CSV table of C-alpha atoms and ligand atoms in Angstrom, one decimal:
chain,number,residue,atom,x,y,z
A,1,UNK,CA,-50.4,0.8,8.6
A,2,UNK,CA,-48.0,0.9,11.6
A,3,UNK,CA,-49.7,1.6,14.7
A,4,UNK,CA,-53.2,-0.1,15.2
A,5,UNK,CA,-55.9,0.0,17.6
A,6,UNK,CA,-58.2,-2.9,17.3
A,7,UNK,CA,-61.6,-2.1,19.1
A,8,UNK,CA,-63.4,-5.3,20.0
A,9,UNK,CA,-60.6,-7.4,20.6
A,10,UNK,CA,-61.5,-10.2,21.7
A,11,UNK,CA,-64.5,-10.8,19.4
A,12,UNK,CA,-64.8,-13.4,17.0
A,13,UNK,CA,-62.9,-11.4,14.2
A,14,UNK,CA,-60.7,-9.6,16.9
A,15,UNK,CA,-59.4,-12.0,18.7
A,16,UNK,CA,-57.8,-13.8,15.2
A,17,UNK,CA,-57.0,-10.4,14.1
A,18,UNK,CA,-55.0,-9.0,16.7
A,19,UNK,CA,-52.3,-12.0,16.7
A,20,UNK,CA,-52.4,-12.0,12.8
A,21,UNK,CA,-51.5,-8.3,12.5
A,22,UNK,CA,-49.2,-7.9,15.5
A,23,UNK,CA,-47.4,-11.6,13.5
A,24,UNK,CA,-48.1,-9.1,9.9
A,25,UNK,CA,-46.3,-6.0,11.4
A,26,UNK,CA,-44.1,-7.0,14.1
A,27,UNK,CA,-41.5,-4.4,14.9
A,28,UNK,CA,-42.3,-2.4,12.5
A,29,UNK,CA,-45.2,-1.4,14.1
A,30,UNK,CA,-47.8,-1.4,17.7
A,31,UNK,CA,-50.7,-3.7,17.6
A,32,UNK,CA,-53.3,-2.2,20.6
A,33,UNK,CA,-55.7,-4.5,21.6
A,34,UNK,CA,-58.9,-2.7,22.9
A,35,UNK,CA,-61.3,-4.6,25.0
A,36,UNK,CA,-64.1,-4.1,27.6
A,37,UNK,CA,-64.8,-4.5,31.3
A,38,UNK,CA,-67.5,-6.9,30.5
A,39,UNK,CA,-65.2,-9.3,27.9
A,40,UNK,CA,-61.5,-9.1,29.9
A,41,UNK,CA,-58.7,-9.8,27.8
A,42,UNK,CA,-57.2,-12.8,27.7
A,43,UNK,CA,-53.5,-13.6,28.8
A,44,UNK,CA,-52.5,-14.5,25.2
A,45,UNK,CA,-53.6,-11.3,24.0
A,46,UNK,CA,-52.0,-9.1,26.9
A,47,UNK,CA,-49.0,-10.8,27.1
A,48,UNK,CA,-48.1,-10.4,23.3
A,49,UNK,CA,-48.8,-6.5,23.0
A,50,UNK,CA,-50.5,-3.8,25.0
A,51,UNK,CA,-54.4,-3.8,25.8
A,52,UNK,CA,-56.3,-1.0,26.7
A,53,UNK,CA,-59.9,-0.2,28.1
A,54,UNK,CA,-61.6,1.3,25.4
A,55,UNK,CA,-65.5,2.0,25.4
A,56,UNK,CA,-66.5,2.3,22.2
A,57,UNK,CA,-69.2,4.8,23.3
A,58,UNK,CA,-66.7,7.3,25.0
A,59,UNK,CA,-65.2,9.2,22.4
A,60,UNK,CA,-62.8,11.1,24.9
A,61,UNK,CA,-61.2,7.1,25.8
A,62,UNK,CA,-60.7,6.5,22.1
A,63,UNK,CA,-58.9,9.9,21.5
A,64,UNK,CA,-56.5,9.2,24.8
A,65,UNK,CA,-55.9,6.1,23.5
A,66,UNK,CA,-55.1,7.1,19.3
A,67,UNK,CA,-52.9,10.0,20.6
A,68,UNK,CA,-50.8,7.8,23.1
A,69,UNK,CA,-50.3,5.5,20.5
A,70,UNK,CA,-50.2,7.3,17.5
A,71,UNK,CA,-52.5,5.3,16.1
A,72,UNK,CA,-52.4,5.5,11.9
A,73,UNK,CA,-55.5,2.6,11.7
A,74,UNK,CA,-58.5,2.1,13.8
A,75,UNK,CA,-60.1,-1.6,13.0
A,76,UNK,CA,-63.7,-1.0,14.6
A,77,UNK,CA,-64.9,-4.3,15.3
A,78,UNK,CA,-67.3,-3.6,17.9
A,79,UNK,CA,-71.1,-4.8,17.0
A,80,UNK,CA,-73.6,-6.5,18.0
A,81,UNK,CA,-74.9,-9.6,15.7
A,82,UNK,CA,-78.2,-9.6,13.7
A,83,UNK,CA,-80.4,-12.0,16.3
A,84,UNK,CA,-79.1,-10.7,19.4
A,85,UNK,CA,-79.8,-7.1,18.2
A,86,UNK,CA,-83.5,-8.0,17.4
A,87,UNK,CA,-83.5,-8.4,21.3
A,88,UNK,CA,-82.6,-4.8,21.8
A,89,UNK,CA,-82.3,-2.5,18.4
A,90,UNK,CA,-81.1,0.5,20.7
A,91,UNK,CA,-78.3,-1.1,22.0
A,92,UNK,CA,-77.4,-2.1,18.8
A,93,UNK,CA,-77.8,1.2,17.3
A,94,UNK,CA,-75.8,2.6,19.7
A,95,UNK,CA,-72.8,0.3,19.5
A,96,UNK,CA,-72.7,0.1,15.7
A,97,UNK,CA,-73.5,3.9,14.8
A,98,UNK,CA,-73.4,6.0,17.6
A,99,UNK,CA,-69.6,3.9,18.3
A,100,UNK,CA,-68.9,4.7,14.8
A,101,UNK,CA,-69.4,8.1,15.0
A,102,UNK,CA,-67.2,8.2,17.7
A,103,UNK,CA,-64.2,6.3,16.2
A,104,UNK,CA,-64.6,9.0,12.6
A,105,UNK,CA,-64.6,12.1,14.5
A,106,UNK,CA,-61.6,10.6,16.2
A,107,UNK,CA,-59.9,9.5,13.0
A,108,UNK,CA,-60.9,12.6,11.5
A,109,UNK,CA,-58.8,15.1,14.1
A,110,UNK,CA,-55.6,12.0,14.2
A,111,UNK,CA,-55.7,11.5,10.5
A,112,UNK,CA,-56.5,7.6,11.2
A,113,UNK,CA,-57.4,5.3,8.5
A,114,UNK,CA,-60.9,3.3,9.6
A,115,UNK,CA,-61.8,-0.2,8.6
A,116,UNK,CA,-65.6,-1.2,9.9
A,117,UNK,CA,-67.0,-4.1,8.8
A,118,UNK,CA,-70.4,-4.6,7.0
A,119,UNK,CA,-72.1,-7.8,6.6
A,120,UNK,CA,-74.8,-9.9,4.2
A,121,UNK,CA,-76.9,-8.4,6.4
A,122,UNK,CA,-76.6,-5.1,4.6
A,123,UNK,CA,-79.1,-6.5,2.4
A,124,UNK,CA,-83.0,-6.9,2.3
A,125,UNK,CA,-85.8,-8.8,0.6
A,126,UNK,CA,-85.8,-6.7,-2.6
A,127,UNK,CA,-81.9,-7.6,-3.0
A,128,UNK,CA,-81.8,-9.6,-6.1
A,129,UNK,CA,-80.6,-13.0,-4.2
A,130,UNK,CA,-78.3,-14.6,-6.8
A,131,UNK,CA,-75.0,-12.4,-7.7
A,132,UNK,CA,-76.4,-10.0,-5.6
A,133,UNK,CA,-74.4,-7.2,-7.6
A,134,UNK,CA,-72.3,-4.9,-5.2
A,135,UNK,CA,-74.6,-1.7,-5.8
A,136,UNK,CA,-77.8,-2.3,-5.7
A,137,UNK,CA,-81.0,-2.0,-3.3
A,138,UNK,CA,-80.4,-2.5,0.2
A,139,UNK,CA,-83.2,-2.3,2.1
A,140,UNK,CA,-82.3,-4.5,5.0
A,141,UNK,CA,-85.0,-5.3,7.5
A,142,UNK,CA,-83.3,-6.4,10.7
A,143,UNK,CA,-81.9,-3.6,13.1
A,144,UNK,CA,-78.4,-5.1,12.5
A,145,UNK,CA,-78.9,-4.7,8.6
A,146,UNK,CA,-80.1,-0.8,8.9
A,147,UNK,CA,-77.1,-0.4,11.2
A,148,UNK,CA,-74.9,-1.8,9.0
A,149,UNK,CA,-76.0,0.4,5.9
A,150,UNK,CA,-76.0,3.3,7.9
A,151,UNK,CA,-72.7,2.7,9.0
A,152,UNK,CA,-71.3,2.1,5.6
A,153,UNK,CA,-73.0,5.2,4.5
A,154,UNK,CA,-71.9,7.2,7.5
A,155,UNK,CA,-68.0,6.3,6.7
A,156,UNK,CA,-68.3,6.8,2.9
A,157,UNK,CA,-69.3,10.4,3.9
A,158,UNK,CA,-66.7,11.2,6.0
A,159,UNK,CA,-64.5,9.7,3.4
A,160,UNK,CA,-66.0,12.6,0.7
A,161,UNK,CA,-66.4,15.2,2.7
A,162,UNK,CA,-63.2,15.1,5.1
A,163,UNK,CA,-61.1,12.3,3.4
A,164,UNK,CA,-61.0,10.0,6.3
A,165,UNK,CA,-59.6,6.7,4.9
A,166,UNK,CA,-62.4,4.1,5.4
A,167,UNK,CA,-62.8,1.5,3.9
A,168,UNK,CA,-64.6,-2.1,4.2
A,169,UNK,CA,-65.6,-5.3,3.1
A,170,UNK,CA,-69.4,-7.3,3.6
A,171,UNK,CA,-68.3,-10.2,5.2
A,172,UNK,CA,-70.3,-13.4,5.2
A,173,UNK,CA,-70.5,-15.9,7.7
A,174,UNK,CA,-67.7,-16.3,9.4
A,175,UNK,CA,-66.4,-20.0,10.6
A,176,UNK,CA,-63.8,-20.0,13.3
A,177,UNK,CA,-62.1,-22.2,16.2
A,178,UNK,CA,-60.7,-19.7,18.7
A,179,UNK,CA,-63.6,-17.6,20.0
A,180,UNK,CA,-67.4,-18.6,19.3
A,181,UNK,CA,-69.5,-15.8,17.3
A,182,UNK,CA,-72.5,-14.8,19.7
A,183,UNK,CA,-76.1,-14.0,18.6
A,184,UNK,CA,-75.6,-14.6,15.2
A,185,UNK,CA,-78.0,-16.1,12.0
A,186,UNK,CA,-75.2,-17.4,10.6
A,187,UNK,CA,-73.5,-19.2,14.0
A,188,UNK,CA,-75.1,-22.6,13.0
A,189,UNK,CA,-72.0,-22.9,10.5
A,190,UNK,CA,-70.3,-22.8,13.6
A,191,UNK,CA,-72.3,-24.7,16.5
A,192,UNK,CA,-72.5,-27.9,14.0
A,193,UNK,CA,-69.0,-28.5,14.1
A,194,UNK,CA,-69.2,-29.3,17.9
A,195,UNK,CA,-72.3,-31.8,18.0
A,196,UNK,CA,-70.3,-33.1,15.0
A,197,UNK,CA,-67.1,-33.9,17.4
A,198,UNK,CA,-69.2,-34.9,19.9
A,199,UNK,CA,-71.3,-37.4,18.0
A,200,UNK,CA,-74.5,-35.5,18.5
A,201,UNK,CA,-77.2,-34.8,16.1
A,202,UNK,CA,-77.0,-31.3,15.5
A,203,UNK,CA,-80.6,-29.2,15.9
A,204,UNK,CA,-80.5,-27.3,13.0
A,205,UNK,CA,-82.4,-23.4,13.6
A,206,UNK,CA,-81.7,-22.5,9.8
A,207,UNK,CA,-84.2,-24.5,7.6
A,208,UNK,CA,-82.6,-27.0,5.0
A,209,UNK,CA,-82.1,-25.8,2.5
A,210,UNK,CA,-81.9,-21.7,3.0
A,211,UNK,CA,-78.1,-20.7,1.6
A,212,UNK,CA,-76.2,-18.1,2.5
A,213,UNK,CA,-72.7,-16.9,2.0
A,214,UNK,CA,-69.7,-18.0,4.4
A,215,UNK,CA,-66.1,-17.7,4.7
A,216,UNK,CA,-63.2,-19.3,6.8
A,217,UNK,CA,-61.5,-16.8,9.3
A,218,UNK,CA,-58.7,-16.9,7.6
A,219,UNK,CA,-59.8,-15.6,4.6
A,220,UNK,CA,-61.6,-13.3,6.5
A,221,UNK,CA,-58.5,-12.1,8.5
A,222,UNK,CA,-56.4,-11.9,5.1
A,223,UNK,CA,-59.2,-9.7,4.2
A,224,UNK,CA,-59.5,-7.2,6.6
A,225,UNK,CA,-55.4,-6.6,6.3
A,226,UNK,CA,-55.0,-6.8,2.0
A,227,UNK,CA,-58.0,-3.5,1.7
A,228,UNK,CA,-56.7,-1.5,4.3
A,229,UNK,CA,-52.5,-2.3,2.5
A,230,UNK,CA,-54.2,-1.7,-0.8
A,231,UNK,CA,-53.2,1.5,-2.9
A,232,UNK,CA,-55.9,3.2,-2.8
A,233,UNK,CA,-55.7,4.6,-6.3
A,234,UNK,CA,-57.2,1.9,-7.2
A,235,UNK,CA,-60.1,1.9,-5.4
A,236,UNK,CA,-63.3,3.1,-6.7
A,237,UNK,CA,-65.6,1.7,-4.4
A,238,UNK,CA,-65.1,2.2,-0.2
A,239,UNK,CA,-67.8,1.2,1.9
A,240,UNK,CA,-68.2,-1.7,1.6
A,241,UNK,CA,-67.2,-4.5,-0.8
A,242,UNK,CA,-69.0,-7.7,-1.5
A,243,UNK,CA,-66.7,-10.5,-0.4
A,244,UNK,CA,-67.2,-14.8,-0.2
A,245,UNK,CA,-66.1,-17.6,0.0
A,246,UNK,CA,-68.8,-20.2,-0.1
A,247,UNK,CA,-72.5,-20.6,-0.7
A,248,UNK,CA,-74.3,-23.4,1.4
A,249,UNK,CA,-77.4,-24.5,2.8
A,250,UNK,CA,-77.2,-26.4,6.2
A,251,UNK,CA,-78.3,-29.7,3.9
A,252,UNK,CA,-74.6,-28.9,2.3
A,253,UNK,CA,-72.6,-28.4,4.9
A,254,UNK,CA,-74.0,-31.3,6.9
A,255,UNK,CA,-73.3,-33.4,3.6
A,256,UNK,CA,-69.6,-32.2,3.5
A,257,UNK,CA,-69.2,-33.1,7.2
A,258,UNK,CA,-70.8,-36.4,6.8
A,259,UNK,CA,-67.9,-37.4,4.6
A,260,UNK,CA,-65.4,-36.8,7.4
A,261,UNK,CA,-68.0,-38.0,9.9
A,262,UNK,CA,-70.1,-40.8,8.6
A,263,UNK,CA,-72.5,-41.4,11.5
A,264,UNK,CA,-73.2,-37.4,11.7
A,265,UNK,CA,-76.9,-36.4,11.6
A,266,UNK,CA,-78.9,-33.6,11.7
A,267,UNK,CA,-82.4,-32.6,12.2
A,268,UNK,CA,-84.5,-29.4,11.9
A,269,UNK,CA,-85.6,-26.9,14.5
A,270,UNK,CA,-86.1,-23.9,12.8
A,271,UNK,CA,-86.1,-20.8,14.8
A,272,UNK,CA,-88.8,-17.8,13.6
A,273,UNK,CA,-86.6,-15.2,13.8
A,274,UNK,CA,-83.1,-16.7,12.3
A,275,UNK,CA,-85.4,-18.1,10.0
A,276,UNK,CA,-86.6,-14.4,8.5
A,277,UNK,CA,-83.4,-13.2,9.0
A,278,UNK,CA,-81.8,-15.6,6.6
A,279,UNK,CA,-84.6,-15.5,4.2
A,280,UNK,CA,-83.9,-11.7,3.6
A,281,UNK,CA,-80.2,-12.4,2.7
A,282,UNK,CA,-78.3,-13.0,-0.4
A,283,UNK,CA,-78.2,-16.8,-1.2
A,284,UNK,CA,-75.0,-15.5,-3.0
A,285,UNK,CA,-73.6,-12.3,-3.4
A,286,UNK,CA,-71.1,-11.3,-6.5
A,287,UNK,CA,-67.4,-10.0,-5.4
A,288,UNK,CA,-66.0,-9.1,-9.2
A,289,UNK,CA,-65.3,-5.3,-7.6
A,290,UNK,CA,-63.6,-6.9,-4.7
A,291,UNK,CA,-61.4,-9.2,-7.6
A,292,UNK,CA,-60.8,-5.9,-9.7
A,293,UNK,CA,-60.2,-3.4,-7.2
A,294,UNK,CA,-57.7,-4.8,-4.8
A,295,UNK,CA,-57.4,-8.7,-6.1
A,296,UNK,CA,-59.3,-10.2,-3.2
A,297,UNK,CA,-59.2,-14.1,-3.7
A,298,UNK,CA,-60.6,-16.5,-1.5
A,299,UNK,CA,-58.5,-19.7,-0.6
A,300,UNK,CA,-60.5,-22.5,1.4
A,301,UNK,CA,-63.5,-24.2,-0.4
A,302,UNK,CA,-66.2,-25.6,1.5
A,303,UNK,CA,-64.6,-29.4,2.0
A,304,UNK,CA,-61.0,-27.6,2.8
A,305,UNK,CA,-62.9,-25.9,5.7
A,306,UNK,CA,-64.4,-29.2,7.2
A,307,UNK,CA,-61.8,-30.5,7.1
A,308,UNK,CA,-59.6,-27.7,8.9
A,309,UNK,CA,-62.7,-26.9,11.5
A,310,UNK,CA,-63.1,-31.0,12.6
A,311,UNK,CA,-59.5,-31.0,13.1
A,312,UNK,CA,-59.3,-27.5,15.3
A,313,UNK,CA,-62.6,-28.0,17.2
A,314,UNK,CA,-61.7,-31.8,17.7
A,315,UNK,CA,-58.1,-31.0,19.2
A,316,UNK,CA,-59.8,-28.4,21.4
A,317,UNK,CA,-62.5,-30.5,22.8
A,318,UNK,CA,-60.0,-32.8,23.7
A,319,UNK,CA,-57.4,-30.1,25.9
A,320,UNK,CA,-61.1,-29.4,27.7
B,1,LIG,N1,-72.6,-13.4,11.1
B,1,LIG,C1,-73.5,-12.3,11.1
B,1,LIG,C2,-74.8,-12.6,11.7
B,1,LIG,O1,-75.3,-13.6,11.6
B,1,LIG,C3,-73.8,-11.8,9.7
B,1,LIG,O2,-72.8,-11.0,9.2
B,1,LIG,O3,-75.3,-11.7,12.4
């Protein structure tokens, strides 16, 4: 990995990603941070690195861009998260397999390596929900979860039949400070950090006791960079690998903030549609190919997050 075009950079994952890998390669390689008319890109991003315009749906833009570069890895980051896509499943079709198709063909001509990444949501009702293994049945039910299996089917092909190097994790939840997720199930993990600060009650949209999996960003970053660095010798499975960090309901994590936060309190308005969503997800999926493959490890536990998020989200209520 030396020159790297991140599409969907100033995402959730994108945003941490881009100043962890340009930090990860730093002369040694070009970190290109693509973004969209509608996001921007922030001055942090631009001023470290180059940005470029890059529509995920215009395959010629992507090629311009990996041959100007000489791009060796394409992170494509661009999706569109499981509630919000229920609003319009053609949309998110587009962006996450139509996009897709774009970035392989274009890896396939440039001889890029392609990391996408899959989700929980990959998986449906008839999942087993405990140690849900990493092959088993799918069958997601959400427009986001039949994207996302596509997708991971669509880049182990082109990993068969052309030897495009993909490769990919599910990831969890993800829990971060620096830019909010948008339109996700899992995003109350997030939003109940900031009534916490605050000294709200949080409105819970998740009911009380439904678990899922979660992980830190930085885990989550640290991901994404050890599969794609990984010899890939040693990898039997591609697209996509189980990987946690956590299982919690939102009875949990309110009970982890509430030692940091005594008066904290939460209460329960459960939305329909998050609601079915989460019920059709793994309470807690198993990562033993993830451990054995390419020696993913997670580092923060649930009360290490807390305690990490109340301090970030705290400091940056207080610049605002
Ligand atoms: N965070 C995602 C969502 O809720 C799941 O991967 O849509």
């Amino acid at each position: 990995m030396k020159n790297v075009l991140i599409i969907g950079s100033t995402g959730q994952i994108g945003s941490e990603l881009v100043v962890a890998l340009r930090e990860h390669l730093k002369e040694k390689g070009t970190v290109v941070a693509g973004y969209t008319k509608r996001r921007g890109v922030p001055a942090q991003i631009r001023e470290t690195g180059p940005a470029e315009l890059v529509d995920i749906l215009d395959k010629d833009n992507i090629e311009e861009v990996v041959k100007r570069y000489q791009i060796d890895t394409i992170y494509n980051l661009a999706a569109v998260l499981s509630a919000t896509a229920e609003a319009n499943p053609v949309n998110a079709w587009r962006v996450g397999i139509d996009g897709l198709i774009n970035v392989l063909e274009v890896a396939r001509i440039y001889g890029c390596a392609v990391f996408t990444p899959s989700s929980i949501g990959a998986f449906g009702p008839d999942s087993p929900k405990n140690n849900t293994p990493q092959d088993c049945v799918m069958r997601p039910t959400s427009i986001y979860g039949v994207s996302k299996v596509t997708g991971e089917l669509l880049s182990d092909y082109y990993f068969r039949r052309y030897g495009v190097d993909t490769r990919s994790v599910r990831f969890p939840g993800l829990i971060s400070y620096a830019t909010p997720p948008g339109g996700g199930t899992t995003d109350y993990a997030v939003d109940i950090f900031y009534s916490a600060v605050r000294n709200e009650p949080f409105a819970c949209p998740i009911p009380e006791n439904e678990k899922m999996d979660f992980m830190y960003m930085p885990d989550a970053i640290r991901a994404a960079i050890e599969i794609m660095e990984t010899d890939p010798t040693k990898l039997i499975h591609r697209n996509s690998f189980n990987i946690t960090a956590m299982s919690f309901s939102p009875a949990e994590i309110a009970e982890a903030i509430k030692k940091n936060v005594p008066g904290f309190k939460i209460h329960y308005e459960v939305d329909p549609l998050r609601k079915a969503i989460a019920e059709s997800w793994p309470n807690k999926m198993d990562e033993t190919c993830a451990e054995k493959e390419w020696g993913w490890k997670p580092k923060f536990t649930l009360d290490e997050m807390v305690k990490d998020m109340l301090k970030h989200v705290r400091a940056k209520e207080q610049q605002e």
